[in-house]
Amino acid sequence: MLVWFVILYLLLSILIGVYAATRVKNSRDYVVAGRSLPIYIVTATVFATWFGSETVLGISSTFLEEGMHGIVADPFGSSLCLILVGLFFAKPLYRMKLLTIGDYYKRRYNHVVEVSTSICIILSYLGWVSAQMTALGLVFNILSDGQIDQSTGIIIGAAIVLLYTIFGGMWSVALTDFFQMTIIIVGLCYIAWIVSGMAGGPEVVINHAVANGKFHFFPETNPRDIIAFLAAWVTMMFGSIPQQDVFQRVMSAKDEKTAMRGSVLGGSLYFLFAFIPIFIAYSAFLLMPDMVDKFLKEDSQLILPNLILQHTPLLAQIMFFGALLSAIMSTASGTILAPSATFTENILKVFIKFKSDKHQLWTMRATVVVFTVGIVIFALHSNSSIYSMVENAYQVTLVAAFVPLAAGVYWRRATTQGALLAMILGITTWLVLSHYNPEGFWPPQFAGLLMSVAGMMFGSLSPVQLVHRGHPQPNHNEAQ
C-alpha cells in the first residue's frame, strides 16, 4: 500500500511538471518563469532551495552524532544565505534583468570573469545534486525492502526528476515546489506529533537533548576552534549566495519587492522547519536507543526511515515518505536546471552563436539531459555522506565567486583586475591548503576567502590596471 501511494505521488509530480511545460514559450520562461511568480510561490520555491535530502536525513543524523555545534553550516548558514540574498542582493540584481548569475559577472566585469565564475558555479553543483540523487536511491532501496539496490534507485530517481524538469524548466520547478512544500510541512508536522506522543511529549525529548549536551552551539574559546566554526558557517552562508538555483528562484518573482520578501520569508521558513527532522530523529534516540546506536555506527542516514517504518502507522509512513520525496525532488529539479542554464548561457553562448531563442531553449534542454547523466555517474561513484557532500559543495564558489559578486554590487571601485586576482588567489590558496594541509589551523576555504578579499582590494586599488576596469553598479544599487 505504501509503495502504491508513493507511485501515485510521483505520477502527480510528473503531471504537474508536464502541465507547467505549456507555459514555456522562450528561454526566459524556461530559466526564470517569465519573471511572473507571486509571493507565495516565490516563498515556496526559495524554501525548497535547501529543503532537500540533507535537511531530512543529513542534518538530523549529524545532530545525533555532533549536536548543534555540528550543524552550523546547515541550517544556520544556509538559511542566513537566503535571508542575506533577499536583504542585500535581490533588488539590485532584479533591476538588471539578467537571465543567469553568470550574466552579472559579464555585465559588471568581462567575458573572462563570466566564464571563470560560471565554471566554478557549475562544478559546485556536482556534490549538491549528487546528494539528492543518493538520497533518492536510498529511499527507493528502503521502500522496496532491498529489492531495488541504491544504484538502481539513483537512476530511477534521476529519470523521474529529469522527466518533469526538462520541458517545463523553472515553471515546472516553481509549481512542483509549491505542491511539494505543502506536503513537506503537513507531513513532517504530523510525523513530529505522532513521534512526540510516543516519546512522552516535546518537553521530554528537548530536556533529554539538553541534558546530553546536544544544544551546545558555540566553539571552545581558542583560536583554532573559533576559526573552524566560522569557516563552517561562511561556507554555506556566503558560498551559496552566487548560485544559479538561488538566483533563478528569486529572479522569477513578478517584481523586486516580491523577490526580496520571498527570499527572506523562504529562508526564515527553512530555518524553522529544518528543526522538525532533528526533533523526530532525536525522538528515535529515546524510542529505539539500540537501533540508533547500530545505525550511528553503520549509516546514520537510515535512522529516520527505519523509525517511521517500524514504529508508525501506514498514514504516518505515507506522509513521511511523501515529505521526504518532496524535499529531495524539489531541490533536485532546481539544481539540475541551474548549472545547465549557466553552461548554455555563459559558456556555450560565448563560443556558439544561437540562431534563435528557440535554438537556445532546446540547447538548454539538451544540456539538462547531459548534466543529469553526469550527476548520476558522479553519485554512483561517491562514498561521501549526504551532509558532507552538501557542506563541501560550495567551497569553490566561496573562494572564487562570492567576493567578485559582493564587491561588484557594493563597491564602486571594484575592477575587472580585482575580480580576476580575487579568483586566482582564492582558488590557489584553497587548492594548495586542501592538498598539503587540509586539517591545519586555517581551513582551506576560509583562507581562500580571505585571500580572495585581499586579491580584490589589491587588484582594484592598484594604480596600474592591466585589463578593462569593468562597469560600476549605478549609485542607487550601492551601499552608502
Coordinates of C-alpha atoms in Angstrom, one line a residue:
M1 CA 0.0 0.0 0.0
L2 CA 2.8 2.4 0.9
V3 CA 4.6 1.8 -2.4
W4 CA 1.4 2.4 -4.4
F5 CA 0.9 5.7 -2.6
V6 CA 4.5 6.7 -3.4
I7 CA 4.0 5.8 -7.1
L8 CA 0.8 7.8 -7.2
Y9 CA 2.6 10.8 -5.7
L10 CA 5.5 10.5 -8.2
L11 CA 3.0 10.4 -11.1
L12 CA 1.2 13.5 -9.7
S13 CA 4.5 15.4 -9.6
I14 CA 5.3 14.4 -13.2
L15 CA 1.8 15.6 -14.3
I16 CA 2.3 19.0 -12.6
G17 CA 5.7 19.3 -14.3
V18 CA 4.2 18.4 -17.7
Y19 CA 1.4 20.9 -17.3
A20 CA 4.0 23.6 -16.4
A21 CA 5.7 22.9 -19.7
T22 CA 2.7 24.5 -21.5
R23 CA 3.8 27.9 -20.1
V24 CA 7.3 27.8 -21.5
K25 CA 7.5 29.8 -24.7
N26 CA 11.1 31.1 -24.6
S27 CA 14.4 30.8 -22.7
R28 CA 13.3 33.4 -20.1
D29 CA 10.2 31.3 -19.3
Y30 CA 12.4 28.3 -19.0
V31 CA 15.1 29.8 -16.7
V32 CA 13.2 32.4 -14.6
A33 CA 9.5 31.5 -15.3
G34 CA 9.0 34.7 -17.2
R35 CA 9.7 36.8 -14.1
S36 CA 6.0 36.5 -13.1
L37 CA 5.7 34.4 -9.9
P38 CA 3.6 35.7 -7.0
I39 CA 4.9 36.0 -3.4
Y40 CA 3.5 32.6 -2.2
I41 CA 5.2 30.6 -5.0
V42 CA 8.5 32.5 -4.7
T43 CA 8.5 31.8 -0.9
A44 CA 7.7 28.1 -1.6
T45 CA 10.4 27.8 -4.2
V46 CA 13.0 29.6 -2.1
F47 CA 12.1 27.4 0.9
A48 CA 12.6 24.4 -1.4
T49 CA 16.1 25.5 -2.4
W50 CA 17.7 23.9 0.6
F51 CA 15.0 21.7 2.0
G52 CA 16.3 18.5 0.4
S53 CA 17.8 15.2 1.5
E54 CA 20.4 16.8 3.7
T55 CA 17.7 18.6 5.7
V56 CA 15.6 15.5 6.4
L57 CA 18.4 12.8 6.5
G58 CA 21.7 14.7 6.7
I59 CA 21.1 17.4 9.3
S60 CA 19.2 15.1 11.6
S61 CA 21.8 12.4 11.6
T62 CA 24.6 14.9 12.1
F63 CA 22.8 16.4 15.0
L64 CA 22.6 13.0 16.7
E65 CA 26.3 12.5 16.3
E66 CA 27.7 16.0 16.9
G67 CA 24.8 18.1 18.4
M68 CA 24.0 21.7 17.5
H69 CA 27.7 22.5 17.0
G70 CA 27.9 20.1 14.1
I71 CA 25.1 21.7 12.0
V72 CA 26.3 25.3 12.0
A73 CA 26.7 25.2 8.1
D74 CA 23.2 23.9 7.6
P75 CA 20.6 25.1 8.7
F76 CA 22.2 28.1 10.3
G77 CA 24.5 29.1 7.4
S78 CA 22.1 28.1 4.6
S79 CA 19.1 29.9 6.0
L80 CA 21.1 33.1 6.5
C81 CA 22.3 32.8 2.9
L82 CA 18.7 33.1 1.6
I83 CA 17.9 35.9 4.0
L84 CA 21.0 37.8 3.0
V85 CA 20.2 37.3 -0.7
G86 CA 16.8 38.9 0.0
L87 CA 18.1 41.8 2.0
F88 CA 21.2 42.7 0.0
F89 CA 21.2 41.2 -3.5
A90 CA 17.6 40.6 -4.7
K91 CA 16.7 44.2 -5.6
P92 CA 20.0 45.3 -7.3
L93 CA 20.2 42.0 -9.3
Y94 CA 16.5 42.0 -10.2
R95 CA 16.8 45.5 -11.7
M96 CA 19.4 44.3 -14.1
K97 CA 17.0 41.9 -15.8
L98 CA 19.6 39.1 -16.0
L99 CA 18.9 35.5 -17.2
T100 CA 21.7 33.9 -15.1
I101 CA 24.0 34.9 -12.3
G102 CA 26.8 34.5 -14.8
D103 CA 25.4 37.3 -16.8
Y104 CA 26.1 39.6 -13.8
Y105 CA 29.9 38.9 -14.0
K106 CA 29.8 39.6 -17.7
R107 CA 27.9 42.9 -17.3
R108 CA 30.0 44.1 -14.3
Y109 CA 33.4 42.8 -15.4
N110 CA 34.1 40.9 -18.7
H111 CA 33.7 37.6 -20.5
V112 CA 36.8 36.1 -18.8
V113 CA 35.3 36.6 -15.3
E114 CA 31.9 35.4 -16.6
V115 CA 33.3 32.1 -18.0
S116 CA 35.6 31.5 -15.0
T117 CA 32.9 32.1 -12.3
S118 CA 30.4 30.1 -14.3
I119 CA 32.7 27.1 -14.5
C120 CA 33.2 27.3 -10.7
I121 CA 29.4 27.6 -10.1
I122 CA 28.7 24.5 -12.4
L123 CA 31.4 22.4 -10.6
S124 CA 29.9 23.3 -7.2
Y125 CA 26.6 21.5 -8.2
L126 CA 28.3 18.1 -8.5
G127 CA 28.2 17.4 -4.8
W128 CA 24.9 19.2 -4.2
V129 CA 22.8 17.4 -6.8
S130 CA 24.6 14.1 -6.2
A131 CA 23.4 14.3 -2.6
Q132 CA 19.8 14.5 -3.8
M133 CA 20.3 11.5 -6.2
T134 CA 22.0 9.5 -3.5
A135 CA 19.1 10.1 -1.2
L136 CA 16.5 9.1 -3.9
G137 CA 18.4 5.9 -4.3
L138 CA 18.3 5.3 -0.6
V139 CA 14.6 5.9 -0.4
F140 CA 13.8 3.5 -3.3
N141 CA 16.0 0.9 -1.7
I142 CA 14.2 1.2 1.7
L143 CA 10.7 1.3 0.2
S144 CA 11.4 -1.8 -1.9
D145 CA 12.8 -3.6 1.1
G146 CA 16.1 -4.0 -0.7
Q147 CA 14.7 -5.3 -4.0
I148 CA 15.9 -2.1 -5.7
D149 CA 19.5 -1.5 -4.9
Q150 CA 20.7 2.0 -4.2
S151 CA 22.4 2.4 -7.6
T152 CA 19.3 1.4 -9.5
G153 CA 17.3 3.7 -7.2
I154 CA 19.6 6.6 -8.1
I155 CA 19.0 6.0 -11.8
I156 CA 15.2 5.7 -11.4
G157 CA 15.0 8.9 -9.2
A158 CA 17.1 10.9 -11.7
A159 CA 14.9 9.8 -14.6
I160 CA 11.8 11.0 -12.8
V161 CA 13.2 14.4 -11.9
L162 CA 14.6 14.8 -15.4
L163 CA 11.2 13.9 -16.9
Y164 CA 9.3 16.8 -15.2
T165 CA 12.2 19.3 -15.4
I166 CA 13.4 19.0 -18.9
F167 CA 10.3 20.5 -20.7
G168 CA 8.9 22.9 -18.0
G169 CA 12.2 24.3 -16.7
M170 CA 11.6 26.9 -13.9
W171 CA 7.9 26.7 -14.4
S172 CA 8.0 23.0 -13.5
V173 CA 10.3 23.7 -10.6
A174 CA 8.1 26.5 -9.2
L175 CA 4.7 24.7 -9.5
T176 CA 6.1 21.4 -8.2
D177 CA 7.9 23.2 -5.4
F178 CA 4.6 24.8 -4.2
F179 CA 2.9 21.4 -4.2
Q180 CA 5.9 19.7 -2.5
M181 CA 6.3 22.4 0.1
T182 CA 2.8 21.8 1.2
I183 CA 3.5 18.0 1.5
I184 CA 6.7 18.7 3.4
I185 CA 5.1 21.0 6.0
V186 CA 2.0 19.0 6.6
G187 CA 3.8 15.6 6.5
L188 CA 6.6 16.5 8.9
C189 CA 4.4 18.3 11.4
Y190 CA 2.1 15.2 11.5
I191 CA 5.1 12.9 12.0
A192 CA 6.5 15.1 14.7
W193 CA 3.2 15.0 16.5
I194 CA 2.9 11.2 16.3
V195 CA 6.5 10.5 17.3
S196 CA 6.5 13.1 20.1
G197 CA 3.5 11.4 21.7
M198 CA 5.3 8.1 21.6
A199 CA 8.4 9.6 23.2
G200 CA 6.5 11.3 26.0
G201 CA 6.0 14.7 24.6
P202 CA 8.2 17.6 23.3
E203 CA 9.4 18.6 26.7
V204 CA 10.8 15.1 27.4
V205 CA 12.6 15.0 24.1
I206 CA 14.1 18.5 24.4
N207 CA 15.1 18.1 28.0
H208 CA 16.9 14.8 27.2
A209 CA 18.8 16.5 24.4
V210 CA 19.8 19.4 26.7
A211 CA 21.0 17.0 29.4
N212 CA 23.2 15.2 26.8
G213 CA 24.8 18.5 25.7
K214 CA 23.2 18.4 22.2
F215 CA 22.4 22.1 22.3
H216 CA 26.0 23.2 22.8
F217 CA 26.4 25.5 19.8
F218 CA 29.4 27.8 20.2
P219 CA 33.0 26.6 19.8
E220 CA 35.6 26.4 22.6
T221 CA 37.3 29.7 23.3
N222 CA 40.5 29.0 21.5
P223 CA 41.6 30.5 18.1
R224 CA 41.6 27.2 16.2
D225 CA 38.1 26.1 17.2
I226 CA 36.7 29.6 16.6
I227 CA 38.2 29.8 13.1
A228 CA 36.9 26.3 12.2
F229 CA 33.5 27.3 13.4
L230 CA 33.4 30.5 11.3
A231 CA 34.7 28.6 8.3
A232 CA 31.9 26.1 8.5
W233 CA 29.3 28.9 8.9
V234 CA 30.5 31.1 6.0
T235 CA 30.9 28.2 3.6
M236 CA 27.2 27.8 3.2
M237 CA 26.2 31.4 4.2
F238 CA 28.4 33.2 1.6
G239 CA 29.5 30.4 -0.7
S240 CA 25.9 29.6 -1.8
I241 CA 25.0 33.3 -2.5
P242 CA 26.5 33.3 -6.0
Q243 CA 24.5 30.3 -7.1
Q244 CA 22.2 30.0 -10.1
D245 CA 19.5 28.0 -8.3
V246 CA 19.1 30.7 -5.6
F247 CA 19.3 33.4 -8.3
Q248 CA 16.7 32.0 -10.6
R249 CA 14.2 31.3 -7.8
V250 CA 14.5 34.9 -6.6
M251 CA 14.6 36.4 -10.1
S252 CA 11.4 34.5 -11.1
A253 CA 9.4 36.9 -8.9
K254 CA 6.9 39.3 -10.6
D255 CA 8.7 42.4 -9.1
E256 CA 11.7 43.3 -7.0
K257 CA 9.7 43.7 -3.7
T258 CA 8.4 40.1 -4.2
A259 CA 11.9 38.9 -4.9
M260 CA 13.2 40.4 -1.7
R261 CA 10.3 39.4 0.5
G262 CA 10.0 35.9 -0.9
S263 CA 13.7 35.3 -0.3
V264 CA 13.6 36.5 3.3
L265 CA 10.4 34.5 4.0
G266 CA 11.6 31.4 2.3
G267 CA 14.9 31.5 4.3
S268 CA 13.1 32.1 7.6
L269 CA 10.7 29.2 7.0
Y270 CA 13.5 26.9 6.1
F271 CA 15.3 27.7 9.4
L272 CA 12.2 27.0 11.4
F273 CA 11.1 23.8 9.7
A274 CA 14.7 22.3 9.4
F275 CA 14.4 21.6 13.2
I276 CA 11.5 19.3 12.8
P277 CA 13.5 16.3 11.3
I278 CA 16.0 16.9 14.1
F279 CA 13.3 16.6 16.7
I280 CA 11.9 13.5 15.0
A281 CA 15.4 11.9 14.9
Y282 CA 16.2 12.6 18.5
S283 CA 12.8 11.2 19.5
A284 CA 14.1 8.0 17.8
F285 CA 17.0 8.1 20.2
L286 CA 14.6 7.8 23.1
L287 CA 12.3 5.2 21.4
M288 CA 14.9 2.9 19.9
P289 CA 18.3 3.5 21.5
D290 CA 19.7 0.2 20.3
M291 CA 18.7 0.8 16.7
V292 CA 20.1 4.3 16.8
D293 CA 23.4 3.1 18.2
K294 CA 23.5 0.5 15.5
F295 CA 22.9 2.9 12.6
L296 CA 25.2 5.6 14.1
K297 CA 28.0 3.0 13.6
E298 CA 26.8 1.9 10.1
D299 CA 24.8 4.6 8.3
S300 CA 23.1 7.3 10.5
Q301 CA 21.0 8.4 7.5
L302 CA 18.9 5.2 7.9
I303 CA 17.7 6.2 11.4
L304 CA 14.7 8.2 10.4
P305 CA 13.3 5.9 7.7
N306 CA 13.6 2.9 9.9
L307 CA 11.9 4.7 12.8
I308 CA 9.0 5.5 10.6
L309 CA 8.7 2.0 9.0
Q310 CA 8.9 0.2 12.3
H311 CA 7.0 2.3 14.8
T312 CA 4.4 4.4 13.0
P313 CA 1.0 3.6 11.3
L314 CA 0.6 3.5 7.5
L315 CA -0.7 7.1 7.2
A316 CA 2.4 8.3 9.0
Q317 CA 4.6 6.3 6.7
I318 CA 2.8 7.7 3.6
M319 CA 3.2 11.3 5.0
F320 CA 6.8 10.8 5.9
F321 CA 8.0 9.3 2.6
G322 CA 5.8 11.8 0.7
A323 CA 7.5 14.6 2.6
L324 CA 10.9 13.1 2.1
L325 CA 10.5 12.6 -1.7
S326 CA 9.0 16.1 -1.9
A327 CA 12.1 17.6 -0.2
I328 CA 14.5 15.7 -2.4
M329 CA 12.8 16.2 -5.7
S330 CA 12.1 19.9 -5.1
T331 CA 15.8 20.6 -4.5
A332 CA 17.0 18.2 -7.3
S333 CA 14.8 19.7 -10.0
G334 CA 16.1 23.3 -9.4
T335 CA 19.7 22.2 -9.1
I336 CA 19.6 20.2 -12.3
L337 CA 18.2 23.2 -14.2
A338 CA 20.6 25.8 -12.7
P339 CA 24.0 24.5 -13.9
S340 CA 22.5 23.6 -17.3
A341 CA 21.2 27.1 -17.8
T342 CA 24.5 28.6 -16.7
F343 CA 26.5 26.4 -19.1
T344 CA 24.3 27.2 -22.0
E345 CA 24.0 31.0 -21.4
N346 CA 27.5 31.8 -20.0
I347 CA 29.9 29.3 -21.6
L348 CA 28.4 27.8 -24.8
K349 CA 27.0 31.2 -25.8
V350 CA 30.5 32.7 -25.7
F351 CA 31.7 30.2 -28.4
I352 CA 28.4 29.4 -30.3
K353 CA 26.0 31.9 -31.7
F354 CA 22.5 30.6 -31.4
K355 CA 20.3 31.1 -34.4
S356 CA 17.3 32.0 -32.4
D357 CA 15.9 32.0 -28.9
K358 CA 14.2 28.6 -29.7
H359 CA 17.6 27.2 -30.6
Q360 CA 19.0 28.3 -27.2
L361 CA 16.0 26.9 -25.4
W362 CA 16.4 23.4 -26.9
T363 CA 20.1 23.6 -26.3
M364 CA 19.4 24.2 -22.6
R365 CA 17.1 21.2 -22.6
A366 CA 19.8 19.0 -24.1
T367 CA 22.3 20.3 -21.5
V368 CA 19.9 19.3 -18.7
V369 CA 20.0 15.7 -20.0
V370 CA 23.8 15.7 -20.3
F371 CA 24.2 17.2 -16.9
T372 CA 21.8 14.7 -15.3
V373 CA 23.7 11.8 -16.8
G374 CA 27.0 13.3 -15.4
I375 CA 25.5 13.7 -12.0
V376 CA 24.2 10.1 -11.9
I377 CA 27.7 8.8 -12.8
F378 CA 29.2 11.0 -10.0
A379 CA 26.6 9.9 -7.5
L380 CA 27.2 6.2 -8.3
H381 CA 30.9 6.6 -7.5
S382 CA 30.7 8.8 -4.5
N383 CA 31.2 7.4 -1.0
S384 CA 30.6 10.7 0.9
S385 CA 27.6 11.2 3.3
I386 CA 24.8 13.4 2.2
Y387 CA 25.6 16.1 4.7
S388 CA 29.3 16.2 3.7
M389 CA 28.6 16.4 0.0
V390 CA 26.3 19.4 0.6
E391 CA 28.7 21.1 3.0
N392 CA 31.7 20.8 0.7
A393 CA 29.8 21.7 -2.5
Y394 CA 30.1 25.5 -2.0
Q395 CA 33.7 25.8 -1.1
V396 CA 34.6 26.5 -4.7
T397 CA 32.1 29.3 -5.1
L398 CA 33.0 30.8 -1.7
V399 CA 36.7 31.2 -2.7
A400 CA 36.0 32.1 -6.4
A401 CA 32.7 33.8 -6.9
F402 CA 31.4 35.4 -3.7
V403 CA 33.9 38.3 -3.4
P404 CA 33.6 39.4 -7.1
L405 CA 29.8 39.4 -6.7
A406 CA 29.6 41.3 -3.4
A407 CA 32.3 43.8 -4.3
G408 CA 30.8 44.3 -7.7
V409 CA 27.4 45.2 -6.2
Y410 CA 28.6 47.2 -3.2
W411 CA 32.0 48.6 -4.0
R412 CA 32.1 51.0 -6.9
R413 CA 35.9 50.8 -7.1
A414 CA 35.9 47.1 -7.8
T415 CA 37.6 46.4 -11.1
T416 CA 38.0 43.5 -13.5
Q417 CA 41.6 43.2 -12.5
G418 CA 40.5 42.9 -8.8
A419 CA 37.9 40.3 -9.7
L420 CA 40.4 38.2 -11.6
L421 CA 43.0 38.5 -8.8
A422 CA 40.4 37.6 -6.2
M423 CA 39.5 34.4 -8.1
I424 CA 43.2 33.4 -8.7
L425 CA 44.3 33.9 -5.1
G426 CA 41.2 32.4 -3.6
I427 CA 41.2 29.2 -5.7
T428 CA 45.0 28.8 -5.5
T429 CA 45.1 29.1 -1.7
W430 CA 42.1 26.8 -1.3
L431 CA 43.6 24.1 -3.6
V432 CA 47.1 24.2 -2.1
L433 CA 45.9 24.0 1.5
S434 CA 43.3 21.3 0.7
H435 CA 46.1 19.2 -0.8
Y436 CA 49.0 19.9 1.7
N437 CA 47.4 20.9 4.9
P438 CA 43.6 20.2 5.0
E439 CA 43.5 19.9 8.8
G440 CA 45.7 22.9 9.5
F441 CA 45.0 25.9 11.7
W442 CA 43.4 27.7 8.7
P443 CA 40.6 25.8 7.0
P444 CA 41.3 25.8 3.2
Q445 CA 38.1 27.5 2.2
F446 CA 38.3 30.2 4.9
A447 CA 41.9 31.0 4.0
G448 CA 40.8 31.1 0.3
L449 CA 38.0 33.6 1.2
L450 CA 40.4 35.9 3.0
M451 CA 42.9 35.8 0.1
S452 CA 40.1 36.4 -2.3
V453 CA 39.2 39.6 -0.4
A454 CA 42.9 40.6 -0.4
G455 CA 43.1 40.0 -4.2
M456 CA 40.0 42.1 -4.9
M457 CA 41.3 45.0 -2.8
F458 CA 44.9 44.9 -4.1
G459 CA 43.8 44.4 -7.8
S460 CA 41.2 47.1 -7.7
L461 CA 43.3 49.7 -5.8
S462 CA 46.4 49.2 -7.8
P463 CA 47.3 52.3 -9.8
V464 CA 48.2 50.0 -12.8
Q465 CA 45.2 48.4 -14.4
L466 CA 46.2 45.9 -17.0
V467 CA 42.7 45.0 -18.1
H468 CA 39.4 46.8 -18.7
R469 CA 38.2 48.2 -15.4
G470 CA 34.6 47.0 -15.7
H471 CA 31.3 48.7 -15.3
P472 CA 30.4 50.0 -11.8
Q473 CA 26.9 49.5 -10.5
P474 CA 24.6 52.5 -10.6
N475 CA 24.7 54.6 -7.4
H476 CA 21.2 53.5 -6.3
N477 CA 22.4 49.9 -6.0
E478 CA 25.4 50.7 -3.8
A479 CA 25.7 50.6 -0.1
Q480 CA 26.2 54.2 1.1

